[in-house]
Amino acid sequence: MPLAKRIVPCLDVDHGKVVKGINFLQLKHAGDPVELAKRYNDQGADELVFLDITASNEKREIMRQYVEGVAKAISIPFTVGGGIRTVSDARNVLCSGADKVSVNTAAIENPQVITELADVFGRQCVVVAVDVKRNYNVADEKFIFDTLEGKVWFEVNTFGGRKPTGIDAVSWTMHAEKLGAGEFLVTSMDCDGTKNGYDIELTRAISERVNVPVIASGGAGVPKHLYDVFIEGKADAALAASIFHYNQYPVPIVKDYLRKMGVTVRQ
Amino acid sequence: MANVVILDYGGGNLFSLKIALEKVGLSVTVGTSAADLVEADAITLPGVGSFTASLERLDEVKDALRTKASEGTPLLGICIGLQLFFESSEEGPGTGLSFFKGSVKQLPKTKKIPHMGWNTLNLIKPNGLLAEIKEGSYVYFVHSFYPEPKDASIICAKTEYGTIFTSAVCEKNIYATQFHPEKSGETGLKILKNFARIVLR
């Protein structure tokens, strides 16, 4: 049997509570992180991702508390991200029981942090998250792709998707891999919250060019979308939030579907 | 209650292994020195790090570890812990603990590295650690190197990723897995429960 494709529920956390927005906005309350984590663990999720959007001074303490709670409640790997900027931030969550940290804005501003984290904790601990938006103003030095919507390049955005950077996501991930990234979490801001499916072209563009696993994120609405991003998008893992939170398509239903379609998933 | 010492050689996340061992009914302490090993009923060498750096940090406890091993204390090596039980590694210089003959090789680069995620166990020989684990069970891997034992009789399980490699070994009181039982859901907890049974025996 080949390596199984991973199903990864994502929990956006604000002040220790799970929330979920649409197009990175309109936050809606969805539950307690430890409770949800336990539910996903029991349902057969392969891994979990927590993205902390809290902006406050007590952030570290809040994170430490629920990360510890989650670690005690589950027996599958989990990643924590959101505002991690330094080795010391990373140590705080890893020593509370997280298996990996994800860095996003901090890695763009200071790419060296990827190497520092990989040196201290090993590259398997370092997930580089990239928030990406399609840009139809094609420029020479970018990786250009033909899509149904026309020629496009993929632009990295930072600060929770609020700030376009002019950086090409494909070049950036290839560079970040050299710096020590162990995995990429690629979120399409165009697709996030739409439930119309992942950005297949984006996922494939990156997955074909890096030699570490790629987690696709943004746009899952039905199980078929996960199938598409595994097969067409060549993703190693698919992340989703709302289809799981509101019990629309619980993890076992999604896995049954994928299995029937011939995708290797963990029993 | 039996006391398991998790040997801390700077390998990172000890917390989840500690919790998992407690869940299966063992009392757990984290140890860093030879003195910490004296009273141990069992010893685990956890998780992540590089071969050479881990060996350097193990230097002062090596002899104590060998003594405990020869006295029959159950040992469990996980991931890099398993690799340290062999003689050498392609990852870097240094002589391993050499409980097992053989070396540690790099996974073929025809696949994405690290081998990260859930993969299956092909069971090779019956043993206490993998007792009642079903053929084809999924366990969680995160690694770029794998062991190549000289003595095939120590191989408990194999897994395929670009090549067919040894994913669990045991001989007498020394057990080791290339995967992470503490991250392998129900299957992993069962394996740790088996280890607890070995310790309490």
XYZ file of C-alpha atoms in Angstrom:
468
model
C 0.000 0.000 0.000
C 1.307 3.483 -0.774
C 1.480 6.281 1.759
C -2.071 7.315 2.652
C -3.441 10.711 1.626
C -4.106 12.698 4.786
C -7.398 14.297 5.807
C -6.674 17.311 7.992
C -9.415 19.207 9.818
C -8.337 22.752 10.583
C -9.376 24.739 13.621
C -9.069 28.516 13.553
C -8.714 29.581 17.160
C -9.369 32.980 18.697
C -8.853 33.456 22.446
C -9.043 29.696 22.930
C -12.276 29.204 20.937
C -12.674 27.748 17.463
C -14.006 30.176 14.853
C -14.405 29.994 11.108
C -14.574 32.855 8.635
C -15.506 33.221 5.002
C -12.832 34.728 2.759
C -10.777 35.267 5.914
C -13.538 37.522 7.331
C -16.950 37.152 9.025
C -15.869 35.090 12.004
C -18.406 32.653 13.312
C -18.198 30.719 16.579
C -17.881 26.947 16.140
C -16.769 25.342 19.395
C -14.167 24.331 21.948
C -10.756 23.301 20.505
C -10.137 20.342 22.820
C -13.661 18.980 22.302
C -13.454 19.293 18.506
C -9.934 17.861 18.427
C -11.087 14.823 20.378
C -14.051 14.352 18.047
C -11.862 14.475 14.934
C -9.311 12.139 16.513
C -12.064 9.617 17.271
C -13.561 9.969 13.795
C -10.291 9.010 12.131
C -8.785 12.360 11.095
C -5.121 11.854 10.172
C -3.764 15.081 11.554
C -5.021 18.430 12.887
C -4.013 22.031 12.267
C -4.669 24.885 14.711
C -4.310 28.404 13.387
C -4.376 30.968 16.158
C -5.701 34.350 15.138
C -5.613 35.886 18.614
C -3.898 39.239 18.735
C -3.250 39.999 22.388
C -0.620 40.031 25.084
C -1.965 36.921 26.782
C -1.687 35.008 23.521
C 1.210 32.764 24.603
C -0.527 31.670 27.775
C -3.852 31.025 25.992
C -2.071 28.976 23.337
C -0.076 26.994 25.871
C -3.274 26.039 27.691
C -5.279 24.703 24.798
C -2.290 23.135 23.039
C -1.638 21.141 26.203
C -5.313 20.222 26.428
C -5.358 19.060 22.820
C -2.141 17.048 23.213
C -3.665 15.186 26.155
C -6.908 14.505 24.313
C -5.622 13.108 21.007
C -3.127 10.563 19.694
C -2.529 11.902 16.181
C -0.094 14.617 15.090
C -1.031 18.281 15.175
C 0.383 21.544 13.920
C 0.012 24.935 15.563
C 0.402 28.208 13.706
C -0.549 31.845 13.913
C 1.821 34.560 15.033
C 4.827 32.264 15.485
C 7.831 34.466 14.739
C 10.797 33.079 16.644
C 12.433 29.907 17.927
C 11.158 30.813 21.379
C 7.535 31.110 20.122
C 7.929 27.715 18.476
C 9.423 26.149 21.590
C 6.435 27.385 23.606
C 3.947 25.395 21.503
C 6.195 22.385 20.799
C 6.932 21.940 24.500
C 3.194 22.142 25.208
C 2.703 19.078 23.007
C 2.375 20.246 19.392
C 4.267 18.215 16.786
C 4.857 20.935 14.226
C 4.675 24.701 13.990
C 3.609 26.655 10.979
C 5.163 29.989 10.060
C 3.678 32.379 7.548
C 4.232 36.153 7.627
C 7.366 35.808 9.777
C 8.964 33.536 7.176
C 8.350 36.036 4.380
C 9.734 38.922 6.425
C 12.676 36.930 7.736
C 13.253 33.723 5.704
C 16.186 32.848 7.967
C 13.711 31.859 10.682
C 12.902 28.740 8.628
C 16.522 27.620 8.856
C 16.743 28.473 12.557
C 13.624 26.426 13.321
C 14.811 23.499 11.188
C 18.220 23.524 12.886
C 16.762 23.489 16.383
C 13.714 21.215 15.978
C 14.360 19.336 12.723
C 12.748 20.199 9.397
C 9.870 17.783 9.945
C 8.624 20.248 12.596
C 8.590 23.213 10.241
C 5.487 23.835 8.170
C 5.666 26.902 5.960
C 2.164 28.263 5.389
C 1.504 30.381 2.318
C -1.672 32.385 1.687
C -2.018 32.789 -2.044
C -4.140 34.893 -4.356
C -4.291 34.609 -8.136
C -2.879 37.598 -9.978
C -3.968 38.074 -13.593
C -1.478 40.899 -14.292
C 1.158 38.604 -15.684
C 4.769 39.687 -15.374
C 7.898 38.198 -16.928
C 9.788 36.981 -13.916
C 6.859 34.978 -12.475
C 5.790 31.376 -13.007
C 2.823 31.817 -15.377
C 0.016 29.262 -15.678
C -2.767 28.863 -18.241
C -6.118 28.454 -16.519
C -9.741 28.551 -17.662
C -9.811 32.127 -16.388
C -6.741 33.123 -18.382
C -3.021 33.489 -17.707
C -2.220 33.798 -14.047
C 0.560 33.845 -11.483
C 0.213 33.032 -7.826
C 0.932 35.832 -5.369
C 1.873 35.384 -1.712
C -0.163 37.455 0.751
C 0.772 38.050 4.375
C -0.907 39.187 7.597
C -3.781 36.716 7.366
C -4.199 37.386 3.669
C -4.502 41.153 3.966
C -1.241 42.237 2.349
C -0.160 41.384 -1.218
C 3.613 41.022 -1.376
C 4.432 40.779 -5.080
C 6.204 37.499 -4.270
C 5.601 34.493 -6.522
C 4.301 31.601 -4.385
C 5.941 28.970 -6.604
C 9.413 30.552 -6.400
C 8.936 31.217 -2.712
C 8.105 27.608 -1.800
C 11.039 26.306 -3.864
C 13.329 28.691 -1.995
C 11.765 27.924 1.402
C 12.353 24.220 0.843
C 16.070 24.918 0.445
C 15.991 26.936 3.673
C 14.590 23.976 5.611
C 10.810 23.838 5.199
C 9.555 20.313 5.925
C 6.058 20.763 4.540
C 3.893 23.429 2.886
C 0.397 24.470 3.827
C -0.911 26.211 0.724
C -4.125 28.194 1.177
C -5.978 29.694 -1.754
C -7.577 32.929 -0.615
C -9.671 32.987 -3.772
C -11.235 29.655 -2.832
C -11.228 29.868 0.973
C -14.748 29.741 2.384
C -16.402 29.454 -1.047
C -16.994 25.672 -0.859
C -16.439 25.545 -4.624
C -13.335 23.388 -4.465
C -9.592 23.843 -3.956
C -7.365 25.788 -6.328
C -6.131 22.767 -8.270
C -3.686 24.668 -10.501
C -2.069 26.365 -7.521
C -1.719 23.124 -5.555
C -0.260 21.223 -8.487
C 2.100 24.072 -9.421
C 3.737 23.864 -6.012
C 3.447 20.123 -5.394
C 5.227 19.322 -8.663
C 8.136 21.613 -7.846
C 8.941 20.827 -4.230
C 10.142 17.558 -2.760
C 8.354 17.846 0.595
C 4.648 17.208 1.295
C 2.009 19.782 0.347
C -1.221 20.317 2.296
C -3.916 21.927 0.128
C -6.259 24.354 1.838
C -9.228 26.578 1.019
C -12.447 25.749 -0.790
C -13.529 22.264 0.326
C -17.317 21.967 0.059
C -17.965 18.317 -0.852
C -15.858 15.105 -0.705
C -15.289 15.257 -4.477
C -13.203 18.400 -3.935
C -10.732 16.429 -1.828
C -10.563 13.746 -4.502
C -9.817 16.397 -7.136
C -7.041 18.028 -5.150
C -5.386 14.668 -4.404
C -5.570 13.397 -7.981
C -5.430 16.554 -10.141
C -3.694 18.810 -7.648
C -1.197 16.139 -6.481
C -1.667 17.194 -2.857
C -0.329 14.932 -0.112
C -2.913 16.129 2.384
C -6.164 18.084 2.201
C -7.209 20.529 4.873
C -10.812 21.546 5.491
C -12.760 23.252 8.238
C -16.444 23.975 7.843
C -17.435 20.701 6.143
C -16.211 18.993 9.313
C -17.214 21.532 11.986
C -20.886 21.582 11.088
C -21.015 17.810 10.514
C -21.970 18.293 6.869
C -19.476 15.656 5.770
C -17.910 13.989 8.795
C -14.404 12.535 8.344
C -15.603 8.889 7.952
C -17.991 9.886 5.130
C -15.214 11.710 3.293
C -12.858 8.749 3.751
C -15.457 6.225 2.557
C -15.982 8.289 -0.558
C -12.253 8.581 -1.269
C -11.711 4.871 -0.686
C -14.484 4.004 -3.150
C -12.834 6.316 -5.653
C -9.569 4.406 -5.299
C -7.642 6.864 -3.121
C -5.501 5.291 -0.381
C -6.680 6.584 2.979
C -6.025 5.305 6.487
C -8.664 2.898 7.793
C 3.702 1.147 39.413
C 6.499 0.569 36.933
C 8.608 3.595 36.190
C 9.588 4.374 32.626
C 12.320 6.914 32.010
C 12.113 8.913 28.808
C 15.689 9.762 27.990
C 15.860 13.430 27.006
C 18.733 14.010 24.599
C 17.291 17.227 23.193
C 15.083 15.397 20.747
C 12.143 17.777 20.992
C 8.580 16.753 21.719
C 8.673 14.488 24.777
C 5.267 15.617 25.947
C 3.135 13.453 23.662
C 5.182 10.323 24.395
C 4.905 11.026 28.116
C 1.132 11.402 27.902
C 0.762 8.291 25.760
C 2.842 6.150 28.151
C 0.792 7.454 31.076
C -2.405 6.589 29.224
C -1.313 2.946 29.070
C -0.714 2.849 32.814
C 2.990 3.550 33.243
C 4.530 6.120 35.536
C 6.857 8.341 33.530
C 9.835 10.497 34.392
C 12.138 12.382 32.075
C 15.818 11.612 32.563
C 18.987 13.248 31.323
C 21.810 11.592 33.281
C 23.172 8.131 34.064
C 21.896 8.531 37.632
C 18.345 8.978 36.312
C 18.513 5.540 34.689
C 19.538 3.514 37.722
C 16.033 2.911 39.088
C 14.303 2.708 35.692
C 12.053 -0.302 35.053
C 12.126 0.585 31.372
C 13.756 3.229 29.191
C 12.513 4.904 26.042
C 14.579 6.853 23.548
C 12.166 9.194 21.799
C 11.660 10.982 18.597
C 13.400 13.554 16.580
C 16.839 15.018 15.969
C 19.902 14.080 13.988
C 22.035 10.945 14.464
C 25.321 12.671 15.258
C 23.924 15.427 17.491
C 21.866 12.875 19.436
C 24.895 10.617 19.899
C 26.937 13.489 21.277
C 24.255 14.267 23.819
C 23.961 10.578 24.713
C 27.667 10.273 25.367
C 27.600 10.385 29.164
C 24.682 7.973 29.528
C 25.895 5.415 26.961
C 27.539 3.103 29.489
C 24.592 3.245 31.868
C 22.278 2.457 28.986
C 24.369 -0.548 27.946
C 24.412 -1.829 31.515
C 20.626 -1.551 31.824
C 20.185 -3.261 28.460
C 22.410 -6.178 29.474
C 20.518 -6.522 32.773
C 17.324 -7.122 30.803
C 15.578 -3.754 31.314
C 13.086 -3.258 28.454
C 14.210 -0.548 26.038
C 12.061 1.132 23.407
C 13.641 3.280 20.709
C 11.395 5.451 18.564
C 12.420 6.948 15.211
C 15.885 8.459 15.807
C 15.888 6.357 18.984
C 15.708 3.242 16.805
C 18.477 4.520 14.566
C 20.764 5.092 17.572
C 20.466 1.369 18.404
C 22.381 0.538 15.187
C 26.102 0.873 14.441
C 26.288 3.802 12.037
C 24.230 6.154 9.871
C 24.522 7.802 6.485
C 23.149 10.914 8.170
C 26.407 11.685 9.953
C 29.550 10.380 11.672
C 29.663 8.569 14.988
C 29.282 5.060 16.345
C 25.781 4.201 17.508
C 24.874 2.187 20.588
C 25.292 -0.935 18.424
C 22.638 -3.053 20.161
C 21.850 -4.202 16.642
C 24.306 -4.904 13.825
C 23.751 -2.870 10.704
C 23.555 0.695 9.518
C 21.057 3.450 8.853
C 20.489 4.519 5.231
C 18.858 7.442 3.468
C 15.451 6.869 1.857
C 15.572 6.984 -1.966
C 15.002 10.461 -3.354
C 12.521 9.152 -5.916
C 9.824 10.037 -3.375
C 9.099 13.119 -1.303
C 11.368 13.309 1.742
C 10.713 13.169 4.671
C 8.439 10.156 4.484
C 5.677 11.888 6.412
C 2.262 10.467 7.163
C 0.372 7.217 7.628
C 1.712 4.019 6.116
C 1.117 0.302 6.662
C 2.944 -2.424 8.560
C 3.798 -5.714 6.937
C 4.307 -8.002 9.936
C 7.356 -10.265 9.684
C 7.744 -12.105 12.987
C 5.495 -12.501 15.996
C 6.720 -10.471 18.968
C 5.461 -8.943 22.183
C 5.502 -5.334 21.015
C 3.270 -5.880 17.990
C 1.077 -8.539 19.610
C -2.529 -8.405 18.308
C -1.636 -5.703 15.785
C -3.323 -6.517 12.482
C -1.451 -6.974 9.222
C -1.688 -3.765 7.200
C -2.324 -1.498 10.206
C -1.581 2.165 9.636
C 1.032 3.926 11.760
C 2.515 7.443 11.592
C 5.977 8.043 10.140
C 8.196 11.134 9.975
C 11.734 10.282 8.850
C 14.309 10.501 6.085
C 16.507 7.565 7.132
C 15.783 3.886 7.781
C 17.621 0.960 9.394
C 19.197 -1.888 7.479
C 19.820 -4.698 9.972
C 22.521 -7.266 9.174
C 20.617 -9.906 11.088
C 17.226 -10.431 9.435
C 15.939 -12.320 12.472
C 15.453 -9.070 14.419
C 12.983 -7.657 11.859
C 9.431 -7.415 13.237
C 7.790 -5.345 10.487
C 8.476 -3.769 7.134
C 6.970 -0.812 5.293
C 7.178 0.388 1.718
C 8.119 3.912 0.680
C 10.266 4.087 -2.409
C 11.925 0.965 -1.067
C 10.868 -1.784 1.328
C 12.449 -0.926 4.659
C 12.505 -2.275 8.202
C 9.992 -0.365 10.326
C 10.187 -2.312 13.612
C 12.850 -4.499 15.210
C 13.316 -6.414 18.435
C 15.714 -8.769 20.095
C 15.321 -9.966 23.666
C 14.489 -6.901 25.796
C 15.320 -4.308 23.133
C 12.484 -2.985 20.971
C 12.428 -0.214 18.397
C 10.071 1.329 15.859
C 10.846 3.666 12.978
C 7.289 5.040 13.258
C 5.807 7.010 16.146
C 3.446 4.835 18.226
C 2.585 7.888 20.371
C 1.146 9.567 17.252
C -0.431 6.498 15.658
C -3.974 6.699 17.038
C -5.543 3.513 18.451
C -2.941 1.228 16.836
C -0.136 3.203 18.453
C -1.756 3.114 21.886
C -2.129 -0.642 21.545
C 1.580 -0.983 20.758
C 2.453 1.104 23.821
C 0.040 -1.004 25.871
C 1.978 -4.054 24.688
C 5.196 -2.373 25.774
C 3.637 -1.682 29.176
C 2.749 -5.378 29.430
C 6.362 -6.301 28.636
C 7.582 -3.881 31.314
C 5.174 -5.202 33.965
C 5.965 -8.835 33.207
